[in-house]
Amino acid sequence: MKMWGDKRYYSLNYFLRQKFGEKVFKISLDAGFSCPNRDGRISSGGCIFCSARGSGDFAGCGDDLVKQFNDIKQVMNRKWKEGKYIPYFQAYTNTYAPVEVLREKYYSVLNLEGVVGLAIATRPDCLPDDVLDLLSEINEKKYLWVELGLQTIHDDTAKLINRGYPLETYIEAVEKLKKRNIDVVTHVILGLPGEDRKRMLETVEFVAKTNTQGIKLHLLHLMKGTKMVELYERGELRFLEMDEYVDLVVDSIERLPETMVVHRMTGDSPRELLIGPMWSLKKWEVLNAIDRRFIERNTWQGRLA
């Protein structure tokens, strides 16, 4: 059995402490970008699970990125007095703008005091060569990872959720980023409509074989104002039970290579927007239950890889 500190999986906290020698905080930012799946280039509806804030509901607010950064940093420093920071461009599609706009926004926070890296969430179909050149430039200066929203490998589910690109686009984006030595983190959603355990684990196993650096496992949760509410009202969406989800996460992590960092193991929403599952609001209870399940099953990351 392998351990990463006190965990049976390779957590982001462990990875960052090993890499930088101290606590590192992610600071989630909203840089005011749009998304081709919202502005009409691909679709005007967006992914059916995505909130009005482009899945950046816990990101900062306002036009001034430095102020966003400092406001969130101040809140974090009330709990942890020491540490370094990684600005996380979270809301919407954070490579979807002219490269000179991206450069200005990225660099506005990249060289702030205590910043050791940058994290950028985007779509696989929004990585043209000039943007990749900019990302390579940043990667040579400070640590960088790029997050890609895959969610599922299954074409029928991708169509249902209005993802807006085929699996081949994700594969091509991963290869382009790998050629430039840029770390890739893939988003996977567990509990998408119509997907059973087998199909969910097929997506995880696919990601496990990409030789990328990280994965985010999200619990599907339903928020007010999203297109997915229509499925729910028609009885076509079933929420996972907490115990079911905990087992799914452990099943997934067992299949990951020992070198893949687990950036996230659940998903949450602002209480006032959440329709369900309501147990997802108890984030620490969920995470503690996952830790216990690893022990109960006497298993660990990579056991089935």
Coordinates of N, CA and C in Angstrom, one line a residue, residues 43-156:
S43 N -22.7 27.5 -29.5 CA -24.1 27.4 -29.0 C -24.4 28.6 -28.2
S44 N -25.6 28.9 -27.9 CA -26.0 29.9 -27.0 C -26.5 29.4 -25.7
G45 N -26.6 28.1 -25.6 CA -27.1 27.5 -24.4 C -26.1 27.2 -23.3
G46 N -24.9 26.9 -23.7 CA -23.9 26.5 -22.7 C -24.1 25.0 -22.3
C47 N -23.2 24.5 -21.6 CA -23.4 23.1 -21.0 C -24.5 23.2 -20.1
I48 N -25.4 22.2 -20.0 CA -26.6 22.3 -19.3 C -26.5 22.3 -17.8
F49 N -25.2 21.9 -17.3 CA -25.0 22.0 -15.9 C -24.4 23.3 -15.4
C50 N -24.0 24.1 -16.3 CA -23.1 25.3 -16.0 C -24.0 26.4 -15.5
S51 N -23.5 27.1 -14.4 CA -24.3 28.1 -13.8 C -24.1 29.4 -14.5
A52 N -24.9 30.4 -14.1 CA -24.8 31.7 -14.7 C -23.4 32.4 -14.6
R53 N -22.7 32.0 -13.6 CA -21.3 32.5 -13.5 C -20.3 31.6 -14.1
G54 N -20.7 30.8 -15.0 CA -19.7 30.0 -15.7 C -18.9 29.0 -14.9
S55 N -19.6 28.4 -13.9 CA -18.9 27.5 -12.9 C -17.9 28.2 -12.1
G56 N -18.0 29.5 -12.0 CA -17.1 30.3 -11.1 C -17.8 30.9 -9.9
D57 N -18.8 30.1 -9.3 CA -19.6 30.7 -8.3 C -18.9 31.0 -7.0
F58 N -17.7 30.5 -6.8 CA -16.9 30.8 -5.6 C -15.7 31.7 -6.0
A59 N -15.6 32.1 -7.2 CA -14.5 33.0 -7.7 C -14.8 34.4 -7.2
G60 N -13.7 35.2 -7.4 CA -13.8 36.6 -7.0 C -14.8 37.4 -7.9
C61 N -15.0 38.6 -7.6 CA -16.0 39.5 -8.4 C -15.3 40.8 -8.7
G62 N -15.7 41.4 -9.8 CA -15.2 42.7 -10.1 C -14.2 42.7 -11.3
D63 N -14.0 43.9 -11.8 CA -13.1 44.1 -13.0 C -11.6 44.0 -12.6
D64 N -11.3 44.3 -11.4 CA -9.9 44.4 -11.0 C -9.4 43.1 -10.5
L65 N -8.6 42.4 -11.3 CA -8.1 41.1 -10.9 C -7.2 41.2 -9.7
V66 N -6.4 42.2 -9.6 CA -5.5 42.3 -8.4 C -6.3 42.5 -7.1
K67 N -7.4 43.3 -7.2 CA -8.2 43.4 -6.0 C -8.9 42.1 -5.7
Q68 N -9.4 41.4 -6.7 CA -10.0 40.0 -6.4 C -9.0 39.2 -5.7
F69 N -7.8 39.2 -6.2 CA -6.7 38.3 -5.6 C -6.5 38.7 -4.2
N70 N -6.3 40.0 -3.9 CA -6.0 40.5 -2.6 C -7.1 40.3 -1.6
D71 N -8.3 40.5 -2.1 CA -9.5 40.3 -1.2 C -9.6 38.8 -0.7
I72 N -9.4 37.9 -1.7 CA -9.5 36.4 -1.3 C -8.3 36.0 -0.5
K73 N -7.1 36.6 -0.8 CA -5.9 36.3 0.0 C -6.1 36.7 1.4
Q74 N -6.7 37.9 1.6 CA -6.9 38.4 3.0 C -7.8 37.4 3.8
V75 N -8.8 36.9 3.1 CA -9.7 35.9 3.8 C -9.0 34.7 4.2
M76 N -8.2 34.2 3.3 CA -7.4 32.9 3.5 C -6.4 33.1 4.6
N77 N -5.8 34.3 4.7 CA -4.8 34.5 5.7 C -5.3 34.6 7.1
R78 N -6.6 34.7 7.2 CA -7.2 34.7 8.6 C -7.1 33.3 9.2
K79 N -7.1 32.3 8.3 CA -7.0 30.9 8.8 C -5.5 30.4 8.7
W80 N -4.9 30.7 7.6 CA -3.4 30.3 7.5 C -2.6 31.5 7.3
K81 N -1.7 31.7 8.3 CA -0.9 33.0 8.3 C 0.2 33.0 7.2
E82 N 0.7 31.8 6.9 CA 1.8 31.6 6.0 C 1.4 30.8 4.8
G83 N 2.0 31.1 3.6 CA 1.8 30.3 2.5 C 2.1 31.0 1.2
K84 N 2.0 30.3 0.1 CA 2.2 30.9 -1.3 C 0.8 30.8 -2.0
Y85 N 0.8 31.3 -3.2 CA -0.5 31.4 -3.9 C -0.4 31.0 -5.4
I86 N -1.5 30.4 -5.9 CA -1.7 30.2 -7.3 C -3.0 30.8 -7.7
P87 N -2.9 31.9 -8.5 CA -4.2 32.4 -9.0 C -4.8 31.4 -10.0
Y88 N -6.1 31.2 -9.8 CA -6.8 30.2 -10.6 C -7.9 30.9 -11.5
F89 N -7.6 31.0 -12.8 CA -8.6 31.6 -13.7 C -9.7 30.5 -13.9
Q90 N -10.8 30.7 -13.2 CA -11.8 29.6 -13.1 C -13.1 29.8 -13.9
A91 N -13.7 31.0 -13.9 CA -15.0 31.2 -14.5 C -15.0 31.3 -16.0
Y92 N -15.9 30.6 -16.6 CA -16.1 30.5 -18.0 C -14.8 29.9 -18.7
T93 N -14.5 30.4 -19.9 CA -13.4 29.8 -20.7 C -12.2 30.8 -20.8
N94 N -11.2 30.4 -20.1 CA -10.1 31.4 -19.7 C -9.0 31.5 -20.7
T95 N -9.2 30.9 -21.9 CA -8.3 31.2 -23.1 C -9.1 31.7 -24.2
Y96 N -10.3 32.1 -24.0 CA -11.2 32.5 -25.1 C -11.2 34.0 -25.2
A97 N -10.2 34.6 -25.8 CA -10.0 36.0 -26.0 C -8.8 36.2 -26.8
P98 N -8.6 37.4 -27.5 CA -7.4 37.7 -28.2 C -6.2 37.5 -27.3
V99 N -5.1 37.0 -27.8 CA -3.9 36.7 -27.0 C -3.4 37.9 -26.2
E100 N -3.5 39.1 -26.8 CA -3.0 40.3 -26.0 C -3.8 40.6 -24.8
V101 N -5.1 40.2 -24.9 CA -6.0 40.4 -23.7 C -5.6 39.3 -22.7
L102 N -5.4 38.1 -23.1 CA -5.0 37.0 -22.2 C -3.7 37.4 -21.5
R103 N -2.7 37.9 -22.3 CA -1.4 38.2 -21.7 C -1.6 39.3 -20.6
E104 N -2.4 40.3 -20.9 CA -2.5 41.4 -19.8 C -3.2 40.8 -18.6
K105 N -4.2 40.0 -18.7 CA -4.9 39.4 -17.5 C -4.0 38.5 -16.8
Y106 N -3.3 37.5 -17.5 CA -2.5 36.6 -16.8 C -1.3 37.3 -16.0
Y107 N -0.7 38.2 -16.7 CA 0.5 38.8 -16.1 C 0.1 39.8 -15.0
S108 N -1.1 40.3 -15.0 CA -1.5 41.2 -13.9 C -1.5 40.6 -12.5
V109 N -1.5 39.2 -12.5 CA -1.5 38.5 -11.2 C -0.3 37.6 -11.1
L110 N 0.4 37.3 -12.2 CA 1.4 36.3 -12.2 C 2.6 36.7 -11.3
N111 N 2.9 38.0 -11.3 CA 4.1 38.5 -10.6 C 3.8 39.2 -9.3
L112 N 2.6 39.0 -8.8 CA 2.3 39.5 -7.4 C 3.1 38.7 -6.4
E113 N 3.3 39.4 -5.3 CA 4.1 38.8 -4.2 C 3.5 37.5 -3.7
G114 N 4.3 36.5 -3.6 CA 3.9 35.2 -3.1 C 3.3 34.2 -4.1
V115 N 3.1 34.7 -5.4 CA 2.6 33.9 -6.4 C 3.7 32.9 -7.0
V116 N 3.4 31.6 -6.9 CA 4.4 30.6 -7.4 C 3.9 29.9 -8.7
G117 N 2.7 30.2 -9.2 CA 2.2 29.5 -10.4 C 0.9 30.1 -10.8
L118 N 0.4 29.4 -11.8 CA -0.9 29.9 -12.4 C -1.7 28.6 -12.8
A119 N -3.0 28.7 -12.6 CA -3.9 27.6 -13.1 C -5.0 28.2 -14.0
I120 N -5.2 27.6 -15.1 CA -6.1 28.2 -16.1 C -7.1 27.1 -16.6
A121 N -8.4 27.4 -16.3 CA -9.4 26.4 -16.8 C -10.0 26.9 -18.1
T122 N -10.1 25.9 -19.0 CA -10.6 26.2 -20.4 C -11.2 25.0 -21.1
R123 N -11.6 25.2 -22.3 CA -12.1 24.2 -23.2 C -11.0 23.7 -24.1
P124 N -11.1 22.4 -24.5 CA -10.1 21.9 -25.4 C -10.1 22.5 -26.8
D125 N -11.3 23.1 -27.1 CA -11.4 23.7 -28.5 C -11.0 25.2 -28.5
C126 N -10.4 25.7 -27.4 CA -10.0 27.1 -27.3 C -8.5 27.2 -27.0
L127 N -7.7 26.5 -27.7 CA -6.3 26.5 -27.6 C -5.6 26.7 -28.9
P128 N -5.8 27.8 -29.6 CA -5.0 28.1 -30.8 C -3.5 28.2 -30.6
D129 N -2.8 28.2 -31.6 CA -1.3 28.2 -31.5 C -0.8 29.4 -30.8
D130 N -1.3 30.6 -31.0 CA -0.8 31.8 -30.4 C -1.0 31.8 -28.9
V131 N -2.2 31.2 -28.5 CA -2.4 31.0 -27.0 C -1.5 30.0 -26.4
L132 N -1.3 28.9 -27.2 CA -0.3 27.9 -26.7 C 1.1 28.5 -26.5
D133 N 1.5 29.4 -27.4 CA 2.8 30.0 -27.3 C 2.8 30.9 -26.0
L134 N 1.8 31.6 -25.7 CA 1.7 32.4 -24.5 C 1.8 31.5 -23.3
L135 N 1.1 30.4 -23.3 CA 1.1 29.4 -22.2 C 2.5 28.8 -22.0
S136 N 3.2 28.5 -23.1 CA 4.5 28.0 -23.0 C 5.5 29.0 -22.4
E137 N 5.3 30.3 -22.8 CA 6.1 31.4 -22.2 C 5.9 31.5 -20.7
I138 N 4.7 31.4 -20.3 CA 4.4 31.5 -18.8 C 5.0 30.3 -18.1
N139 N 4.8 29.1 -18.7 CA 5.3 27.9 -18.1 C 6.8 27.9 -17.9
E140 N 7.5 28.6 -18.7 CA 9.0 28.7 -18.5 C 9.4 29.7 -17.4
K141 N 8.4 30.5 -17.0 CA 8.7 31.5 -15.9 C 8.2 30.9 -14.5
K142 N 7.0 30.4 -14.5 CA 6.5 29.9 -13.3 C 5.6 28.6 -13.5
Y143 N 5.3 27.9 -12.5 CA 4.6 26.6 -12.7 C 3.2 26.9 -13.2
L144 N 2.8 26.1 -14.2 CA 1.5 26.3 -14.8 C 0.8 25.0 -15.0
W145 N -0.5 24.9 -14.7 CA -1.3 23.8 -15.2 C -2.6 24.4 -15.9
V146 N -3.0 23.6 -16.9 CA -4.2 23.9 -17.7 C -5.3 22.9 -17.4
E147 N -6.5 23.3 -17.1 CA -7.6 22.4 -16.8 C -8.5 22.3 -18.0
L148 N -8.9 21.1 -18.4 CA -9.7 20.9 -19.5 C -11.0 20.2 -19.1
G149 N -12.2 20.8 -19.5 CA -13.5 20.2 -19.1 C -13.9 19.1 -20.0
L150 N -13.5 17.9 -19.7 CA -13.9 16.7 -20.5 C -15.3 16.2 -20.1
Q151 N -15.5 16.0 -18.8 CA -16.7 15.5 -18.1 C -17.1 14.1 -18.4
T152 N -17.0 13.7 -19.7 CA -17.4 12.3 -20.1 C -16.7 11.9 -21.4
I153 N -16.5 10.7 -21.7 CA -16.0 10.2 -23.0 C -17.1 9.8 -23.9
H154 N -18.3 9.7 -23.4 CA -19.4 9.1 -24.1 C -20.1 10.1 -25.0
D155 N -20.2 9.9 -26.3 CA -20.7 10.9 -27.2 C -22.2 11.2 -26.9
D156 N -23.0 10.2 -26.6 CA -24.4 10.5 -26.3 C -24.6 11.4 -25.1

